[in-house]
GROMACS .gro file of C-alpha atoms in nm:
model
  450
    1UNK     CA    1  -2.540   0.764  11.821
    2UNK     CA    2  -2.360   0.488  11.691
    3UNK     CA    3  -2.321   0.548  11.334
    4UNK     CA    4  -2.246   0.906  11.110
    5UNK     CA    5  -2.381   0.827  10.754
    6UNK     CA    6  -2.287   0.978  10.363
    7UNK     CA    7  -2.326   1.329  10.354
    8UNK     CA    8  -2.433   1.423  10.710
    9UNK     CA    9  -2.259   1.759  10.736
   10UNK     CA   10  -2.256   1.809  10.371
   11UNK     CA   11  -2.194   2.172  10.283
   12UNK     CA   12  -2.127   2.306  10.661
   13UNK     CA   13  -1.904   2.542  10.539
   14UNK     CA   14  -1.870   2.717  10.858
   15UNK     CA   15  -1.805   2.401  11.088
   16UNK     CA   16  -1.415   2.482  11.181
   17UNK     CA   17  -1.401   2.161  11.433
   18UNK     CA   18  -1.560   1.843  11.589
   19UNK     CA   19  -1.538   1.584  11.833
   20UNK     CA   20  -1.666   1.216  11.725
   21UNK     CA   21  -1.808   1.075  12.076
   22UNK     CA   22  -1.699   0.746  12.210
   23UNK     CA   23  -2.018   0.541  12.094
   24UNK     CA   24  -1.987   0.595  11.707
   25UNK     CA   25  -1.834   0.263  11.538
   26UNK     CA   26  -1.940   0.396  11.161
   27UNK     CA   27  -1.801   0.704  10.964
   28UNK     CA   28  -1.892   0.752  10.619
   29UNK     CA   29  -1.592   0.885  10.411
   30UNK     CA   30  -1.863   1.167  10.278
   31UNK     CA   31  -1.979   1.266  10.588
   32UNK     CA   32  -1.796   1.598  10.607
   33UNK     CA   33  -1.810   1.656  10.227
   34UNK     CA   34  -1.786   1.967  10.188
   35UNK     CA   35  -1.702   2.114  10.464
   36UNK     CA   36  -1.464   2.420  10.397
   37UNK     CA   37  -1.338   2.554  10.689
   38UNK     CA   38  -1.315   2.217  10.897
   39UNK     CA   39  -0.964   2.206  11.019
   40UNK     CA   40  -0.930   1.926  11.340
   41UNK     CA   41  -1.133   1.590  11.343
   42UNK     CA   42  -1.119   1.523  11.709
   43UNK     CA   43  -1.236   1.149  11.862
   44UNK     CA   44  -1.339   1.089  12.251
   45UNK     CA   45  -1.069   0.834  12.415
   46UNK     CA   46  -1.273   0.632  12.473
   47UNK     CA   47  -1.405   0.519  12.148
   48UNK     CA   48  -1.268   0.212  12.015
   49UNK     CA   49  -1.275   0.258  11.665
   50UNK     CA   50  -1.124   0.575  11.563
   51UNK     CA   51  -0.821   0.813  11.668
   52UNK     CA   52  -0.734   1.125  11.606
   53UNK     CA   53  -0.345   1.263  11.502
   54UNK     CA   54  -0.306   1.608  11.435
   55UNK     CA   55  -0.621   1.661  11.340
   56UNK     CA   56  -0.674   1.371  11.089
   57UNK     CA   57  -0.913   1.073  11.154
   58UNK     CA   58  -0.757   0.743  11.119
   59UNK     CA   59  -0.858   0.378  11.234
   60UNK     CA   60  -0.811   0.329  11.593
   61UNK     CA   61  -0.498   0.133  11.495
   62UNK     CA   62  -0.343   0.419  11.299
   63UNK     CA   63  -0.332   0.141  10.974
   64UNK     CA   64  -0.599   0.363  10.740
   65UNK     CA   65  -0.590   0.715  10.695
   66UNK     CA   66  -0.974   0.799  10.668
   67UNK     CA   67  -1.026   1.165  10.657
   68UNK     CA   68  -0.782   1.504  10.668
   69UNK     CA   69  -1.006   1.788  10.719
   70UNK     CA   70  -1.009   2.038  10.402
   71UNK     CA   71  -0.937   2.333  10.566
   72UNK     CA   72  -0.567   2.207  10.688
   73UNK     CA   73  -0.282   2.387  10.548
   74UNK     CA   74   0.101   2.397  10.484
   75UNK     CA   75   0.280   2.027  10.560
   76UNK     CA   76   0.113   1.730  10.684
   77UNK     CA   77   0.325   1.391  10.744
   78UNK     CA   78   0.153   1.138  10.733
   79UNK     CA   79   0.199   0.886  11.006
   80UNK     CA   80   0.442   0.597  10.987
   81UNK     CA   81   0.173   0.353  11.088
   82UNK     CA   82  -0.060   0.439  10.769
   83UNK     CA   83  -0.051   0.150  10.508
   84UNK     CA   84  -0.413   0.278  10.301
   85UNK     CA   85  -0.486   0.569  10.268
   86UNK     CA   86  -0.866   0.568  10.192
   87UNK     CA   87  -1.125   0.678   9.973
   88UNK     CA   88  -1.110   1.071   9.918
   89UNK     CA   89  -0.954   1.100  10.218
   90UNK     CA   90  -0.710   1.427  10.140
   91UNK     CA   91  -1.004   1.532   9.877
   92UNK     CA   92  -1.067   1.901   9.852
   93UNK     CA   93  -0.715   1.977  10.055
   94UNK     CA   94  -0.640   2.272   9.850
   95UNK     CA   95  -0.467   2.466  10.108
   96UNK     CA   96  -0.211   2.182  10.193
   97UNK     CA   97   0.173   2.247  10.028
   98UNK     CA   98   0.283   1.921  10.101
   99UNK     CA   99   0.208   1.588  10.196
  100UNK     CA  100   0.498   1.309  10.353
  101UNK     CA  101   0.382   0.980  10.198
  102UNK     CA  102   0.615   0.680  10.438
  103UNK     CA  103   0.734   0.362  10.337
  104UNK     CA  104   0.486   0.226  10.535
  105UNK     CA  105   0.187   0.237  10.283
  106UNK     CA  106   0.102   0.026  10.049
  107UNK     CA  107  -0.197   0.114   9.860
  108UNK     CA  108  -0.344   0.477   9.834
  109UNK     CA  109  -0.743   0.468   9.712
  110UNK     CA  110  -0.944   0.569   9.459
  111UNK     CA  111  -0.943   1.013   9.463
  112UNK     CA  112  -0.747   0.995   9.797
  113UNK     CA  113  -0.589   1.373   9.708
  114UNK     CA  114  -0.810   1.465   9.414
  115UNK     CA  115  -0.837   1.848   9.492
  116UNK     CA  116  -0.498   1.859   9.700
  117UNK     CA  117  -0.418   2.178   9.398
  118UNK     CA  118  -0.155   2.351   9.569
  119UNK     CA  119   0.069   2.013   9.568
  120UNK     CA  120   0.324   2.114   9.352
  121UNK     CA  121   0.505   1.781   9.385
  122UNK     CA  122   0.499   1.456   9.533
  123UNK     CA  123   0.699   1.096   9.616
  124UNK     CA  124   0.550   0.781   9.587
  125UNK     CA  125   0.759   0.528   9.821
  126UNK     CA  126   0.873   0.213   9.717
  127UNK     CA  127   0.621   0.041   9.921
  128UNK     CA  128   0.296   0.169   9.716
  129UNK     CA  129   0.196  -0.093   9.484
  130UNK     CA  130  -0.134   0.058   9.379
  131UNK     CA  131  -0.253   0.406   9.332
  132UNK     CA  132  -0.639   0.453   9.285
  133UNK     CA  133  -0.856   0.580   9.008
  134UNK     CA  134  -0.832   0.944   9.053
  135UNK     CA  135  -0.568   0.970   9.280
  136UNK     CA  136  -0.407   1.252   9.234
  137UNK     CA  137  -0.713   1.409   8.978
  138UNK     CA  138  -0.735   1.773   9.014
  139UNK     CA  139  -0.365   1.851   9.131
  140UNK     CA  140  -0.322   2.106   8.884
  141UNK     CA  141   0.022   2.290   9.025
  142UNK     CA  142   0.184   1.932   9.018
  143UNK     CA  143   0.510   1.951   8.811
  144UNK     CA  144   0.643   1.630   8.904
  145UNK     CA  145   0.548   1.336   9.088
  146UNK     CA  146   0.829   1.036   9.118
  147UNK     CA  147   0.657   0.650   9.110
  148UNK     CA  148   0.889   0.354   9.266
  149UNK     CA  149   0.905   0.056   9.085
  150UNK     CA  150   0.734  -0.120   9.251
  151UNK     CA  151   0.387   0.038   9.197
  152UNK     CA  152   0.171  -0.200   8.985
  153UNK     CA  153  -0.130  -0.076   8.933
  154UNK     CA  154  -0.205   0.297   8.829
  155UNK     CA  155  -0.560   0.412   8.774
  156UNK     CA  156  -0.760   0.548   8.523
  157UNK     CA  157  -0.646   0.962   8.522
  158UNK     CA  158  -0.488   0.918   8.896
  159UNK     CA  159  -0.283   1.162   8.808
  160UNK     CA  160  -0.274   1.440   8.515
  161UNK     CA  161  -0.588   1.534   8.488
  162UNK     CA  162  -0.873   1.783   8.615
  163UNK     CA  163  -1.178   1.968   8.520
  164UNK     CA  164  -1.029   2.333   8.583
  165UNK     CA  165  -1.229   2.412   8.264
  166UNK     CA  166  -1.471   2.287   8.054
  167UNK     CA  167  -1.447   1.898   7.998
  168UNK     CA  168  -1.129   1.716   8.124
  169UNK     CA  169  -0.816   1.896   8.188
  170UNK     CA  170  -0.500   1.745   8.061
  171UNK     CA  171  -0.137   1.870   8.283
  172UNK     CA  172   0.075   1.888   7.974
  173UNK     CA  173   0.379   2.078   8.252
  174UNK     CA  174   0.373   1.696   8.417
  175UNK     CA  175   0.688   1.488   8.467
  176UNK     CA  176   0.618   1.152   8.598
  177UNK     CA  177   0.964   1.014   8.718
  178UNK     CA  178   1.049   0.616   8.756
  179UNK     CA  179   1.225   0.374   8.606
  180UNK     CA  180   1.248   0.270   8.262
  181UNK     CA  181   1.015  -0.034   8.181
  182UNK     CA  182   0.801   0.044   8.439
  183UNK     CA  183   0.421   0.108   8.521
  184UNK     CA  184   0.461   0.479   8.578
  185UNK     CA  185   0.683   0.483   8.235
  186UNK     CA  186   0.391   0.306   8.032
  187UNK     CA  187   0.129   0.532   8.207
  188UNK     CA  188   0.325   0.867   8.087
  189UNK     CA  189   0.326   0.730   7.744
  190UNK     CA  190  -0.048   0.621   7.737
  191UNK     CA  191  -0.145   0.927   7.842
  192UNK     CA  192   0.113   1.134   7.639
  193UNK     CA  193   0.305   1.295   7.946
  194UNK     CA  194   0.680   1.359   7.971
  195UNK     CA  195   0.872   1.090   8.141
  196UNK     CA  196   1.202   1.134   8.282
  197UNK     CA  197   1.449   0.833   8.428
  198UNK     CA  198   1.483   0.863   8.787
  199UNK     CA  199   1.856   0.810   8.773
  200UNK     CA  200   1.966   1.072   8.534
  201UNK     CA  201   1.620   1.307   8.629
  202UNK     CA  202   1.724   1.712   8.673
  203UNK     CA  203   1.402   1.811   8.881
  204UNK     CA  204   1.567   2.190   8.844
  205UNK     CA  205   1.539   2.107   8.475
  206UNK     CA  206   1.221   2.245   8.292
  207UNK     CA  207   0.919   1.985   8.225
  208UNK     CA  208   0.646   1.947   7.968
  209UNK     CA  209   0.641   2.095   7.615
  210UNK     CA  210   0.505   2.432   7.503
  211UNK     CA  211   0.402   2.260   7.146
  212UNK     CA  212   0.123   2.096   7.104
  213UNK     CA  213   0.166   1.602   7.151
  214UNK     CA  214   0.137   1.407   6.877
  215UNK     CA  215  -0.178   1.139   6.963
  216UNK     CA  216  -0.035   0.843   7.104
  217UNK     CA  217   0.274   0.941   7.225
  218UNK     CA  218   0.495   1.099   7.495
  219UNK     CA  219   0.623   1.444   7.457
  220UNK     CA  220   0.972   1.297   7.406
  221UNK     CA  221   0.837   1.119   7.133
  222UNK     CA  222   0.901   1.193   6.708
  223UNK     CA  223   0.632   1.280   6.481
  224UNK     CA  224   0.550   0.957   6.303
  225UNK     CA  225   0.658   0.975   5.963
  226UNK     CA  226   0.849   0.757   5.713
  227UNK     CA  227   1.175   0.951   5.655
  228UNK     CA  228   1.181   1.143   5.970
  229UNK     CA  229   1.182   1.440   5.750
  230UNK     CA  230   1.116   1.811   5.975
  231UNK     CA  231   1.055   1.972   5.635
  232UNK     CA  232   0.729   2.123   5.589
  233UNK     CA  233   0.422   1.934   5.404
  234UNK     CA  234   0.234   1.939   5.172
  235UNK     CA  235  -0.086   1.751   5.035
  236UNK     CA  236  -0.175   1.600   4.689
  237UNK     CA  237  -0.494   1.432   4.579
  238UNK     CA  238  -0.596   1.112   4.421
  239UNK     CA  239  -0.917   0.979   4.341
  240UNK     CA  240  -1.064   1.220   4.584
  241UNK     CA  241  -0.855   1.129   4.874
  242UNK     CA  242  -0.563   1.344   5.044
  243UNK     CA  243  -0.227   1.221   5.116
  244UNK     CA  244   0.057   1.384   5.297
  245UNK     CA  245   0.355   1.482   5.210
  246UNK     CA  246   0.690   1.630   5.293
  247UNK     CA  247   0.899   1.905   5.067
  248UNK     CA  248   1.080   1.653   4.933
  249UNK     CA  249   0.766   1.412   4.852
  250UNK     CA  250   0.795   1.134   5.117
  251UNK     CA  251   0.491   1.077   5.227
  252UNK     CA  252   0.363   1.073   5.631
  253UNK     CA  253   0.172   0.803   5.779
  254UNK     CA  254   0.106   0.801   6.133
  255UNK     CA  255  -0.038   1.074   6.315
  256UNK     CA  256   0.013   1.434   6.126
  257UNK     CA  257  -0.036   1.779   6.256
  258UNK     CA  258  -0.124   2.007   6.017
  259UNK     CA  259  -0.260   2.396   6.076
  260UNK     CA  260  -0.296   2.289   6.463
  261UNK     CA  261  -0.524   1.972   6.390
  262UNK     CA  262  -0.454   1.610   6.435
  263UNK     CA  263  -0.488   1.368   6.091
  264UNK     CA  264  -0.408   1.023   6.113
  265UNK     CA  265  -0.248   0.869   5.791
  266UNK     CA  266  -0.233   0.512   5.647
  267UNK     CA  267   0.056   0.331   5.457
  268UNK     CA  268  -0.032   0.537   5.172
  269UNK     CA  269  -0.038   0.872   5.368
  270UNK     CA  270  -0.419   0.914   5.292
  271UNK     CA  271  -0.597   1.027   5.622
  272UNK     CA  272  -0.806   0.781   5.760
  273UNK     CA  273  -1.170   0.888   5.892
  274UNK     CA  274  -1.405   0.762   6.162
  275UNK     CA  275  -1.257   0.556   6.482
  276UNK     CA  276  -0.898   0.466   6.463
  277UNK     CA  277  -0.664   0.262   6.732
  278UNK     CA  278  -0.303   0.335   6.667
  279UNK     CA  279  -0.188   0.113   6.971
  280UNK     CA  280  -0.229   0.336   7.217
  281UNK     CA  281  -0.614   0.365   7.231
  282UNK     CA  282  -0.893   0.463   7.052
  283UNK     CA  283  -0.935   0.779   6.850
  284UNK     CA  284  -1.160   0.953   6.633
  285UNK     CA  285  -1.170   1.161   6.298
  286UNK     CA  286  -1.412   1.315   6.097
  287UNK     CA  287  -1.542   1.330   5.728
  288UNK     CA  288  -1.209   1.541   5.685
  289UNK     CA  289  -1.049   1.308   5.904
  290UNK     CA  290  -0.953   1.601   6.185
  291UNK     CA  291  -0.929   1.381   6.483
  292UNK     CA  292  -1.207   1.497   6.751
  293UNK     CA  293  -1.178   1.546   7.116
  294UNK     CA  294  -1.492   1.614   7.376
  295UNK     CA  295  -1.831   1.447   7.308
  296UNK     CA  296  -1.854   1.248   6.989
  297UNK     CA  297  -2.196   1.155   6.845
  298UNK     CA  298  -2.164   0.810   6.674
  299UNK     CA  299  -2.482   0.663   6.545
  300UNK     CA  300  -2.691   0.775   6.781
  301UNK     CA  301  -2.429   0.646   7.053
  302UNK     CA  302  -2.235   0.944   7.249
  303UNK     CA  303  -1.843   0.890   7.311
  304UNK     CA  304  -1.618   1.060   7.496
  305UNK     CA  305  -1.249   1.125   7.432
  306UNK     CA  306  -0.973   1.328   7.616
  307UNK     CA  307  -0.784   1.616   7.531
  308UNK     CA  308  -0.557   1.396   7.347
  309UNK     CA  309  -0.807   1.252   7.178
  310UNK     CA  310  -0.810   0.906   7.343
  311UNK     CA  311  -1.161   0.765   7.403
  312UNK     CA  312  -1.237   0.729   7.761
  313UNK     CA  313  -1.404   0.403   7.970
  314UNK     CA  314  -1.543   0.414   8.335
  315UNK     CA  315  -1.645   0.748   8.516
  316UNK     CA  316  -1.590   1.077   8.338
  317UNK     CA  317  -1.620   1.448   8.454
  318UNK     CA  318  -1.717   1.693   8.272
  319UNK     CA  319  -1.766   2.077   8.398
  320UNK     CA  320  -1.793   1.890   8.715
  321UNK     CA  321  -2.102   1.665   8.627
  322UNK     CA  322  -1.988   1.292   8.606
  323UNK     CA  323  -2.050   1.062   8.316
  324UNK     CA  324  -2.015   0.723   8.297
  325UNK     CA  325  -1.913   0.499   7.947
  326UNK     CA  326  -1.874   0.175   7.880
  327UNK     CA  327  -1.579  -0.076   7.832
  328UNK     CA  328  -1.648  -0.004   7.454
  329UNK     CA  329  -1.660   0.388   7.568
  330UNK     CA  330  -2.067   0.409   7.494
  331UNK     CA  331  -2.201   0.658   7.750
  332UNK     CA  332  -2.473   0.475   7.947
  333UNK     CA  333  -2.851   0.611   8.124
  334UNK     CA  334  -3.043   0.453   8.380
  335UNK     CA  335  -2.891   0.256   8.652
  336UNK     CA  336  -2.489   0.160   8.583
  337UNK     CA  337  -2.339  -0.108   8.859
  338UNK     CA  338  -1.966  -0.004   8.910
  339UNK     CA  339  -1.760  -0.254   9.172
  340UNK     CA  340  -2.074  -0.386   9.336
  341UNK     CA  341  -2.246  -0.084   9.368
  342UNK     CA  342  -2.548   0.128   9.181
  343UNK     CA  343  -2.529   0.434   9.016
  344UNK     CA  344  -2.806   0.578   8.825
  345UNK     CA  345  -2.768   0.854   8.494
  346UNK     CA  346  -3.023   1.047   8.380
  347UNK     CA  347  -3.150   1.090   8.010
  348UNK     CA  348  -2.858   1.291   7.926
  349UNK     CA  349  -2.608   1.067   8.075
  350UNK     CA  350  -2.560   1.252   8.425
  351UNK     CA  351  -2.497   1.093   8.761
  352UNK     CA  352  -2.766   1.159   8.999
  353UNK     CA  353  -2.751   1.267   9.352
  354UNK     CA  354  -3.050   1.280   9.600
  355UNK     CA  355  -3.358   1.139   9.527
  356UNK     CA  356  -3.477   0.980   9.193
  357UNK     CA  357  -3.805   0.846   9.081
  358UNK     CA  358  -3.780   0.509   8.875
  359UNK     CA  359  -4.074   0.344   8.721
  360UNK     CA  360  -4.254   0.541   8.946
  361UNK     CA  361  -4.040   0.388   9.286
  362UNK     CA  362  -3.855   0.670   9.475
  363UNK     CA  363  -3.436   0.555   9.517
  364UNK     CA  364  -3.180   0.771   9.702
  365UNK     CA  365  -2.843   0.766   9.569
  366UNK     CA  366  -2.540   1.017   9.791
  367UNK     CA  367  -2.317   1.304   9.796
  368UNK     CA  368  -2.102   1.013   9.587
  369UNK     CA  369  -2.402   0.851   9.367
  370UNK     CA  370  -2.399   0.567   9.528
  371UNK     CA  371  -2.711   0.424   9.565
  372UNK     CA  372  -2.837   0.358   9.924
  373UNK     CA  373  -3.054   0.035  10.062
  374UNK     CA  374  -3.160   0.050  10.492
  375UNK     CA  375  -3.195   0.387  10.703
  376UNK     CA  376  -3.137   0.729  10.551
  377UNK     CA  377  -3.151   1.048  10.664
  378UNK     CA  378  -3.266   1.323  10.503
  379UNK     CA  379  -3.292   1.669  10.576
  380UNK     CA  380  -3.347   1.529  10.936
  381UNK     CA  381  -3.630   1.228  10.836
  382UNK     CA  382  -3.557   0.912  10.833
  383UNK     CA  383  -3.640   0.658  10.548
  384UNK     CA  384  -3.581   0.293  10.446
  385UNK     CA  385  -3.449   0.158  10.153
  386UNK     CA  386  -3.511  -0.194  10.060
  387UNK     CA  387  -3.200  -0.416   9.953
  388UNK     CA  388  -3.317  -0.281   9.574
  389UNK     CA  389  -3.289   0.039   9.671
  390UNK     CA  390  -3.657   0.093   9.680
  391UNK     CA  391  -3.832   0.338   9.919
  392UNK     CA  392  -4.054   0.156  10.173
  393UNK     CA  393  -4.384   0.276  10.290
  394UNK     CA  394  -4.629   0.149  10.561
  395UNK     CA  395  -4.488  -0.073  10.815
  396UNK     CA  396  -4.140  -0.219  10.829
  397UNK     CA  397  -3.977  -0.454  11.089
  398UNK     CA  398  -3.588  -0.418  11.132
  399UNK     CA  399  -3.399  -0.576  11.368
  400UNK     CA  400  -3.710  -0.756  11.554
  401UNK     CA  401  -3.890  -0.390  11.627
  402UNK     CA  402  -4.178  -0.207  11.385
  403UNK     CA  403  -4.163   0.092  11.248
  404UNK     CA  404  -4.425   0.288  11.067
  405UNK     CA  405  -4.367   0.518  10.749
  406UNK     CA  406  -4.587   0.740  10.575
  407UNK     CA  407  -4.695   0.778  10.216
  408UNK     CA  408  -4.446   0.979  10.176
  409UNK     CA  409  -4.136   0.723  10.292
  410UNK     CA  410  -4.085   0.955  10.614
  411UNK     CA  411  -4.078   0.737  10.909
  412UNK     CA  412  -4.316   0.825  11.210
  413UNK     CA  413  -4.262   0.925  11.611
  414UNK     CA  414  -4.493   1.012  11.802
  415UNK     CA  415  -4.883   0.931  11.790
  416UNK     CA  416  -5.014   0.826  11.473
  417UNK     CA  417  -5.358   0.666  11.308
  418UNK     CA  418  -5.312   0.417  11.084
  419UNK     CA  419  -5.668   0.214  10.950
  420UNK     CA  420  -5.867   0.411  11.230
  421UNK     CA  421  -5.630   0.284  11.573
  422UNK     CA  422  -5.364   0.489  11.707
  423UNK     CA  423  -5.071   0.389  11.784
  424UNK     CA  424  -4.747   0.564  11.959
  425UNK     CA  425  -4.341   0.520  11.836
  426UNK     CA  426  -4.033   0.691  11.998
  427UNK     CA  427  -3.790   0.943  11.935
  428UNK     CA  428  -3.585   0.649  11.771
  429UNK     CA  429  -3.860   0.526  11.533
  430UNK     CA  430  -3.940   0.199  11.731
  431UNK     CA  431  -4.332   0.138  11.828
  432UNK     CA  432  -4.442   0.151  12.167
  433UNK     CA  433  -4.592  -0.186  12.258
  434UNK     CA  434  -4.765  -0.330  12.620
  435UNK     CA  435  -4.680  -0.002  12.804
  436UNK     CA  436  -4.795   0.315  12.896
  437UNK     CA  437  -4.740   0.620  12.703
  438UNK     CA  438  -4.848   0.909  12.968
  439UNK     CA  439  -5.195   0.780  13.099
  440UNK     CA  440  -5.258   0.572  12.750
  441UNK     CA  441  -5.163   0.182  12.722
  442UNK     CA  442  -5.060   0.062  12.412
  443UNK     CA  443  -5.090  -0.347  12.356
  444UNK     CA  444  -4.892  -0.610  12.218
  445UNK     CA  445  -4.952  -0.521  11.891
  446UNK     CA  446  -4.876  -0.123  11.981
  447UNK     CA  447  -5.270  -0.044  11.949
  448UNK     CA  448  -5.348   0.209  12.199
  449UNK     CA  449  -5.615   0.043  12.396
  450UNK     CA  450  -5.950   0.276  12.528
   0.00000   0.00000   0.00000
């Protein structure tokens, strides 16, 4: 066995350890998706690829963290070695309390702790200068997490966010810590969370706000309105349109709470209706110009926006089913091409997983959605992909040997007929040819000859 692929101990649940031998040089980062009680990903000596360190897989160099078992607990440290830490690699790590993060890594991928739930808070080192899409999605104790500097690059809800319920899941007890002017400043404004200066932060000091954000800003922020009046409001009508106003009859523009709902008003301090962007991002309002959040219906074309109300781009999860929408926010169907690689959403917008039937060709996509092309194995069969993804069927050469598969995409061992002559393939797949199979010769061109 050279090679473990996506999803190949998916759901072992009871699979507490394992040993990679020395002869694998592949390891899919969703090959033990899944896995529950896994607790120490051992690797033979000898094999020249990988290592293991306390448990955790890592490059054979010790450079990229690939994969921490889920079922570790308490403290890990990671290794001073580490400079990526990989694709989900701490994903599903709800049992760990903390994680060490060293000055020695410089980029953490896309979802690397998305899970990691009992994290209640976490340090960034100066040497990070991008954190992944996702990163930190799911950590729903987390009450603080402090960014250097000299992170860059922040992805799209790497940290903040989760689907605890239904839809997306906005923190609102998050502090993100760092210096003024900086990335993780202008991400805790975007996204309306409470930033605190690193030199003057109190971590003993309570975070977040028990009253509902204002759209567009940080909790820190004031209520956009033209005096800066905290009286009370009221509304009067013109020409069938409603302003706002305060006590004293100022009127408020901006963004407006009133009875618990979001309005967004114009110079005039009429609330404006339909999709607004206020700077920040996009929004939208209805007829009564209540600004919407969840699944938005816009002729014809289905949106997405946050908790906050911002409309959402790229991958989205909702009740754990993932979406994906557009740079313009449209949710899209049928096959979506993220980074290079193929996704496909059904009817309704969902990511598939498994097979699919397209146009009447049979793709399979992973654990992740990724589509596959060359060998997969399924439920122990083995089946070939073409470079469009497309099932093969019949026979297939690979790598200067033939293989046969069946109507049904499964690839054949043993003896099979195939237009009335038999003909014989191993264990691996690969047909028999000028040799003897038991008392029966096969010929050149694998026919077993009378």
């Amino acid at each position: 066995m050279t090679s473990i692929g996506d999803g190949a101990f998916y759901g072992c649940r009871s699979l507490t350890n394992i040993t990679i031998p020395d002869s694998v040089i592949s390891i899919s980062e969703s090959t033990f998706w899944d896995c529950s009680s896994l607790t120490t990903i051992e690797v033979d000596s000898g094999n020249h690829n990988y290592v293991s360190d306390d448990g955790v897989l890592l490059k054979k160099d010790k450079t990229t963290l690939i994969k921490c078992p889920v079922g570790k607990t308490g403290s890990y440290a990671i290794p001073n070695t580490v400079t990526s830490i990989g694709y989900i690699a701490f994903v599903g790590c709800s049992s760990l309390t903390s994680i060490t993060i060293p000055d020695s890594v410089t980029s953490i991928g896309s979802y690397a702790f998305s899970g990691c739930s009992s994290l209640t808070s976490i340090t960034i080192p100066d040497s990070v200068t991008s954190i992944g899409d996702g990163a930190l999605y799911g950590g729903s104790s987390l009450t603080s997490i402090i960014i250097s500097n000299s992170t860059t690059e922040i992805g799209k809800l790497a940290v903040g966010y989760g689907d605890d319920g239904p839809g997306i899941t906005e923190y609102t007890g998050l502090t993100i810590v760092g210096h003024p002017g900086s990335t993780a400043e202008a991400y805790a404004k975007k996204h309306g969370f409470t930033f605190a200066d690193i030199n003057t932060w109190n971590p003993d000091a309570p975070s977040g706000s028990d009253s509902p954000e204002q759209p567009g800003q940080s909790a820190n922020q004031n209520s956009s309105q033209t005096s800066g009046s905290n009286q009370s409001a009221g509304q009067t009508s013109t020409n069938n349109q409603t302003s706002t106003q305060t006590t004293s009859g100022t009127k408020q523009t901006g963004w407006v709470q009133e009875g618990g709902t979001w309005h967004y008003n114009d110079a005039n301090g009429v609330a404006e209706t339909g999709w607004i962007n206020d700077g920040t991002g996009w929004y939208y309002t209805d007829a009564s110009g209540a600004m919407q959040t969840g699944w938005i219906n816009d002729g014809g074309t289905w949106y997405y926006t946050s908790g906050s109300g911002v409309m959402q781009t790229g991958w989205v999860n909702d009740g754990g089913t993932w979406y994906y929408t557009s740079g313009s926010g449209a949710m899209q169907t049928g096959w979506v091409n993220d980074g290079g690689t193929w996704y496909y959403m059904n009817a309704s917008g969902a990511m598939q997983i498994g097979w699919i039937n397209v146009g009447g060709a049979w793709y399979y996509t992973n654990a992740s959605g990724a589509m596959q092309t060359g060998w997969v194995n399924d439920g122990g069969k083995w089946y070939y992909m073409d470079a469009s993804g497309a099932m093969q069927t019949g026979w297939l050469s690979d790598g200067g040997a033939w293989y046969y598969l069946g109507t049904d995409g499964a690839m054949r061992t043993g003896w099979y007929s195939v237009g009335g002559k038999y003909y014989y393939s191993y264990e691996s797949g690969k047909m028999a040819v000028n040799t003897k199979i038991g008392s029966c010769r096969v010929n050149a061109n694998g026919e077993w000859v009378r």
